[in-house]
Amino acid sequence: MAGPAFSRAWRAFAVEADTAPGVALVRLTGPGRGNMMGLAFWAELPELFVALDADETVRAVVLSGQGSHFSTGLDVQEVLGGWLERMGAGTCAQAAARTELLGTIKSLQSAITAVASCRKPVIAAVSGWCIGGGVDLIAAADVRLASVEAKFSLREARLAIVADVGSLQRLRGIIGEGQLRELALTAKDITATRAEKIGLVNDVYADPDALLVAALDMAAQMAANSPLAVAGTKAVLNHGREEEIARGLDFVALWNTSFLHSEDLLEAVQALREHRPGVFSGS
């Protein structure tokens, strides 16, 4: 394959042409620990999936993490650090700061939506940790698979944040209302076995190698079908659903623009730095 997704050097991704015709393997590569989602990730993700969408040699995509983990989630310090610094304790978030935050949230949302909007089917292959933004990302994929040691966490409430990049909107149609509320409101970690039981992943494999083989095989089956029919099937499945998701994304962006700046958020950031649980006051 020699399309734009393969000819460019990406900072946060490695893009490989698998031996199966029409299958692209995309690995998250960091550069943060555990493939943490920093500025390079958010800038490149929509560009990469636009390139994959436009590449006629690509008929299916497998999305995985490099190394031991899929992703440990948003790099809060790199993406929001400057805003958090200006909005320290005792300050009042004025209109300019809120507008800046709204733009940041919308940009992150658009990056994840680029995955959901890609006409090519996307299979997420999850090993190790998949936390926060990692769950947002796999929720935008068409199919999710995992290896047995994988763990998942919608951890935002533990960090005094309302998840705002798509998991609350997309997971409702994947795991159902009750399971989503449990995961989002407890912010607990779940195993791959539990993830399979609730429908977050379709299948669980013995190890990361077996997982990747299965994901690539499934992608090859998709790539062997009529690309027009596959794209049409995905468009029909997305019809109506994506409009509802977009409304939900608008609402949570406005909510966090209004309420994200809090003493609880500053406490959560400090607790992360000190490697301790946050102690929240609701203020």
Short mmCIF file of C-alpha atoms in Angstrom, two decimals:
data_model
loop_
_atom_site.label_atom_id
_atom_site.label_comp_id
_atom_site.label_asym_id
_atom_site.label_seq_id
_atom_site.Cartn_x
_atom_site.Cartn_y
_atom_site.Cartn_z
CA MET A 1 0.00 0.00 0.00
CA ALA A 2 1.30 3.44 -0.84
CA GLY A 3 -1.55 5.80 0.06
CA PRO A 4 -1.21 8.93 2.20
CA ALA A 5 -1.70 7.08 5.48
CA PHE A 6 1.39 4.95 4.73
CA SER A 7 3.64 7.53 3.09
CA ARG A 8 3.66 9.92 6.05
CA ALA A 9 5.67 9.63 9.27
CA TRP A 10 3.23 9.88 12.18
CA ARG A 11 4.29 10.84 15.69
CA ALA A 12 1.52 9.12 17.69
CA PHE A 13 0.81 6.18 15.37
CA ALA A 14 2.51 3.45 13.39
CA VAL A 15 0.61 2.50 10.23
CA GLU A 16 1.38 -0.86 8.67
CA ALA A 17 0.08 -2.72 5.63
CA ASP A 18 -0.76 -6.25 6.73
CA THR A 19 -0.24 -9.26 4.48
CA ALA A 20 -4.00 -9.54 4.02
CA PRO A 21 -5.05 -7.43 1.01
CA GLY A 22 -6.85 -4.24 1.96
CA VAL A 23 -6.13 -4.35 5.70
CA ALA A 24 -4.32 -1.50 7.48
CA LEU A 25 -2.94 -2.03 10.98
CA VAL A 26 -2.82 1.17 13.03
CA ARG A 27 -0.94 1.10 16.33
CA LEU A 28 -1.09 3.81 18.99
CA THR A 29 2.51 4.61 19.92
CA GLY A 30 2.31 7.36 22.53
CA PRO A 31 4.82 8.97 22.91
CA GLY A 32 3.49 9.09 26.49
CA ARG A 33 3.68 6.10 28.84
CA GLY A 34 1.07 3.48 28.02
CA ASN A 35 0.22 5.19 24.70
CA MET A 36 -1.20 8.15 26.59
CA MET A 37 -3.20 10.50 24.37
CA GLY A 38 -1.24 13.73 24.15
CA LEU A 39 -1.37 16.65 21.74
CA ALA A 40 0.18 14.69 18.86
CA PHE A 41 -2.46 11.97 19.18
CA TRP A 42 -5.38 14.40 19.07
CA ALA A 43 -3.91 16.38 16.16
CA GLU A 44 -3.10 13.33 14.06
CA LEU A 45 -6.07 11.03 14.72
CA PRO A 46 -8.55 12.86 12.44
CA GLU A 47 -5.90 13.39 9.76
CA LEU A 48 -5.01 9.70 9.83
CA PHE A 49 -8.60 8.48 9.50
CA VAL A 50 -9.38 10.95 6.73
CA ALA A 51 -6.34 9.54 4.92
CA LEU A 52 -7.45 5.93 5.53
CA ASP A 53 -10.96 6.79 4.36
CA ALA A 54 -9.61 8.28 1.13
CA ASP A 55 -7.15 5.45 0.41
CA GLU A 56 -8.76 3.05 -2.09
CA THR A 57 -6.27 0.32 -1.18
CA VAL A 58 -7.60 0.23 2.40
CA ARG A 59 -10.83 -1.71 2.96
CA ALA A 60 -10.63 -2.38 6.72
CA VAL A 61 -8.61 -1.07 9.68
CA VAL A 62 -7.33 -2.78 12.83
CA LEU A 63 -6.60 -0.39 15.69
CA SER A 64 -4.31 -1.55 18.50
CA GLY A 65 -1.77 -0.28 21.00
CA GLN A 66 1.98 -0.66 20.77
CA GLY A 67 3.55 -2.46 23.71
CA SER A 68 1.66 -3.75 26.74
CA HIS A 69 -1.35 -1.43 26.68
CA PHE A 70 -3.96 -0.08 24.31
CA SER A 71 -4.05 3.37 25.95
CA THR A 72 -3.96 4.78 29.47
CA GLY A 73 -6.11 7.68 28.27
CA LEU A 74 -5.91 11.44 27.99
CA ASP A 75 -2.64 13.14 28.92
CA VAL A 76 -4.42 15.69 31.12
CA GLN A 77 -1.30 17.70 31.85
CA GLU A 78 -0.24 18.05 28.21
CA VAL A 79 -3.70 18.71 26.77
CA LEU A 80 -5.25 20.76 29.60
CA GLY A 81 -2.20 21.73 31.66
CA GLY A 82 -1.99 25.34 30.50
CA TRP A 83 -5.69 25.90 31.05
CA LEU A 84 -5.52 24.26 34.50
CA GLU A 85 -2.58 26.46 35.47
CA ARG A 86 -4.45 29.63 34.58
CA MET A 87 -7.57 28.35 36.34
CA GLY A 88 -5.89 27.57 39.64
CA ALA A 89 -7.44 27.71 43.09
CA GLY A 90 -9.41 30.85 43.85
CA THR A 91 -9.71 32.00 40.23
CA CYS A 92 -12.91 32.51 38.29
CA ALA A 93 -13.16 31.07 34.77
CA GLN A 94 -14.22 33.99 32.61
CA ALA A 95 -15.73 33.90 29.14
CA ALA A 96 -12.41 33.78 27.29
CA ALA A 97 -11.18 30.81 29.32
CA ARG A 98 -14.51 29.01 28.92
CA THR A 99 -14.45 29.64 25.17
CA GLU A 100 -10.95 28.19 24.99
CA LEU A 101 -12.08 25.10 26.89
CA LEU A 102 -15.13 24.67 24.64
CA GLY A 103 -12.87 24.75 21.58
CA THR A 104 -10.57 22.15 23.11
CA ILE A 105 -13.43 19.80 23.96
CA LYS A 106 -14.96 20.17 20.49
CA SER A 107 -11.59 19.43 18.89
CA LEU A 108 -11.15 16.24 20.93
CA GLN A 109 -14.70 15.16 20.09
CA SER A 110 -14.11 15.72 16.38
CA ALA A 111 -10.97 13.59 16.49
CA ILE A 112 -12.85 10.59 17.89
CA THR A 113 -15.80 11.17 15.55
CA ALA A 114 -13.40 10.86 12.60
CA VAL A 115 -13.01 7.19 13.53
CA ALA A 116 -16.77 6.62 13.65
CA SER A 117 -17.23 8.51 10.37
CA CYS A 118 -14.60 6.54 8.46
CA ARG A 119 -16.33 4.56 5.69
CA LYS A 120 -13.94 1.65 6.26
CA PRO A 121 -14.82 -0.78 9.09
CA VAL A 122 -12.61 -0.36 12.17
CA ILE A 123 -11.79 -3.19 14.59
CA ALA A 124 -10.29 -2.25 17.97
CA ALA A 125 -7.94 -4.90 19.38
CA VAL A 126 -7.40 -4.17 23.08
CA SER A 127 -4.59 -5.53 25.24
CA GLY A 128 -3.61 -4.24 28.67
CA TRP A 129 -5.20 -1.04 29.95
CA CYS A 130 -7.89 0.86 28.07
CA ILE A 131 -8.75 3.88 30.21
CA GLY A 132 -10.86 7.00 29.71
CA GLY A 133 -10.05 8.35 26.27
CA GLY A 134 -9.09 4.82 25.23
CA VAL A 135 -12.69 3.74 25.88
CA ASP A 136 -13.93 6.78 23.92
CA LEU A 137 -11.79 5.61 21.02
CA ILE A 138 -12.87 1.97 20.98
CA ALA A 139 -16.53 3.04 21.32
CA ALA A 140 -16.13 4.75 17.92
CA ALA A 141 -14.90 1.50 16.34
CA ASP A 142 -17.27 -0.95 14.66
CA VAL A 143 -16.09 -4.04 16.55
CA ARG A 144 -14.09 -4.47 19.76
CA LEU A 145 -11.98 -7.52 20.67
CA ALA A 146 -9.70 -8.06 23.68
CA SER A 147 -7.00 -10.29 25.10
CA VAL A 148 -7.67 -11.91 28.46
CA GLU A 149 -5.48 -9.55 30.51
CA ALA A 150 -7.16 -6.39 29.14
CA LYS A 151 -8.81 -4.01 31.60
CA PHE A 152 -11.25 -1.20 30.91
CA SER A 153 -12.18 1.88 32.92
CA LEU A 154 -14.43 4.89 32.41
CA ARG A 155 -12.38 6.70 35.03
CA GLU A 156 -13.43 10.33 34.47
CA ALA A 157 -15.72 10.66 37.52
CA ARG A 158 -12.77 9.59 39.68
CA LEU A 159 -10.92 12.58 38.17
CA ALA A 160 -13.78 15.06 38.77
CA ILE A 161 -14.58 15.17 35.04
CA VAL A 162 -17.72 14.32 33.08
CA ALA A 163 -16.59 12.10 30.20
CA ASP A 164 -17.02 14.38 27.18
CA VAL A 165 -15.44 12.77 24.12
CA GLY A 166 -18.07 10.18 23.19
CA SER A 167 -18.16 7.18 25.53
CA LEU A 168 -21.33 8.31 27.33
CA GLN A 169 -23.06 8.78 23.98
CA ARG A 170 -21.77 5.79 22.01
CA LEU A 171 -21.67 3.09 24.68
CA ARG A 172 -25.41 3.32 25.28
CA GLY A 173 -25.95 1.53 21.97
CA ILE A 174 -23.18 -0.99 22.67
CA ILE A 175 -23.61 -2.13 26.30
CA GLY A 176 -27.02 -0.71 27.24
CA GLU A 177 -28.12 1.93 29.70
CA GLY A 178 -27.71 0.07 32.99
CA GLN A 179 -24.20 -1.21 32.30
CA LEU A 180 -23.11 2.21 31.04
CA ARG A 181 -24.42 3.96 34.14
CA GLU A 182 -22.65 1.48 36.40
CA LEU A 183 -19.30 1.93 34.67
CA ALA A 184 -19.55 5.72 34.36
CA LEU A 185 -20.86 6.43 37.87
CA THR A 186 -18.56 4.05 39.77
CA ALA A 187 -15.50 4.75 37.56
CA LYS A 188 -14.38 1.22 38.42
CA ASP A 189 -12.07 -1.04 36.44
CA ILE A 190 -13.43 -4.15 34.72
CA THR A 191 -11.76 -7.22 33.29
CA ALA A 192 -11.94 -8.48 29.73
CA THR A 193 -14.24 -11.26 30.94
CA ARG A 194 -16.72 -8.73 32.32
CA ALA A 195 -16.33 -6.59 29.19
CA GLU A 196 -17.31 -9.57 27.06
CA LYS A 197 -20.26 -10.40 29.33
CA ILE A 198 -21.76 -6.92 28.98
CA GLY A 199 -21.07 -6.68 25.24
CA LEU A 200 -18.26 -4.12 25.32
CA VAL A 201 -16.09 -6.61 23.43
CA ASN A 202 -17.27 -9.39 21.11
CA ASP A 203 -14.61 -11.99 21.99
CA VAL A 204 -11.67 -12.49 24.36
CA TYR A 205 -8.43 -14.23 23.31
CA ALA A 206 -5.73 -16.02 25.27
CA ASP A 207 -2.98 -13.43 24.70
CA PRO A 208 -2.17 -10.31 22.66
CA ASP A 209 -0.69 -12.33 19.79
CA ALA A 210 -3.84 -14.45 19.42
CA LEU A 211 -5.92 -11.28 19.64
CA LEU A 212 -4.05 -9.59 16.80
CA VAL A 213 -4.30 -12.68 14.59
CA ALA A 214 -8.07 -12.81 15.18
CA ALA A 215 -8.52 -9.07 14.57
CA LEU A 216 -6.55 -9.19 11.33
CA ASP A 217 -8.49 -12.26 10.20
CA MET A 218 -11.82 -10.51 10.86
CA ALA A 219 -10.58 -7.42 9.02
CA ALA A 220 -9.55 -9.60 6.06
CA GLN A 221 -13.07 -11.07 5.93
CA MET A 222 -14.51 -7.55 5.81
CA ALA A 223 -11.95 -6.43 3.21
CA ALA A 224 -12.89 -9.36 0.96
CA ASN A 225 -16.48 -8.12 0.66
CA SER A 226 -17.77 -5.50 -1.76
CA PRO A 227 -16.37 -2.16 -0.55
CA LEU A 228 -19.49 -0.38 -1.75
CA ALA A 229 -21.71 -2.76 0.21
CA VAL A 230 -19.53 -2.52 3.32
CA ALA A 231 -19.49 1.29 3.23
CA GLY A 232 -23.23 1.32 2.58
CA THR A 233 -23.91 -1.07 5.46
CA LYS A 234 -21.90 1.12 7.82
CA ALA A 235 -23.71 4.25 6.60
CA VAL A 236 -27.10 2.64 7.17
CA LEU A 237 -26.10 1.41 10.65
CA ASN A 238 -24.85 4.91 11.54
CA HIS A 239 -27.90 6.71 10.16
CA GLY A 240 -29.87 8.42 12.91
CA ARG A 241 -27.48 7.16 15.59
CA GLU A 242 -24.72 9.65 14.79
CA GLU A 243 -27.17 12.57 14.80
CA GLU A 244 -28.24 11.64 18.34
CA ILE A 245 -24.62 11.22 19.39
CA ALA A 246 -23.78 14.68 17.99
CA ARG A 247 -26.53 16.25 20.10
CA GLY A 248 -25.18 14.50 23.18
CA LEU A 249 -21.63 15.68 22.43
CA ASP A 250 -22.85 19.28 22.11
CA PHE A 251 -24.60 19.03 25.47
CA VAL A 252 -21.66 17.57 27.38
CA ALA A 253 -19.28 20.13 25.81
CA LEU A 254 -21.45 22.95 27.13
CA TRP A 255 -21.82 21.21 30.50
CA ASN A 256 -18.07 20.87 31.01
CA THR A 257 -17.46 24.39 29.73
CA SER A 258 -19.74 25.55 32.55
CA PHE A 259 -18.74 23.19 35.36
CA LEU A 260 -15.35 21.57 34.71
CA HIS A 261 -13.46 24.33 36.54
CA SER A 262 -13.89 23.22 40.16
CA GLU A 263 -12.01 22.69 43.38
CA ASP A 264 -12.66 18.96 42.88
CA LEU A 265 -10.82 19.00 39.53
CA LEU A 266 -7.83 20.77 41.04
CA GLU A 267 -7.85 18.22 43.87
CA ALA A 268 -7.97 15.38 41.34
CA VAL A 269 -4.94 16.76 39.47
CA GLN A 270 -3.02 17.20 42.74
CA ALA A 271 -3.96 13.69 43.84
CA LEU A 272 -2.63 12.29 40.54
CA ARG A 273 0.67 14.08 41.09
CA GLU A 274 0.89 12.68 44.62
CA HIS A 275 -0.26 9.16 43.63
CA ARG A 276 -3.17 9.12 46.08
CA PRO A 277 -6.98 8.96 45.84
CA GLY A 278 -8.77 12.28 45.49
CA VAL A 279 -10.79 13.65 48.40
CA PHE A 280 -13.72 15.55 46.92
CA SER A 281 -15.91 18.23 48.49
CA GLY A 282 -18.36 18.84 45.64
CA SER A 283 -17.15 22.40 45.13
#
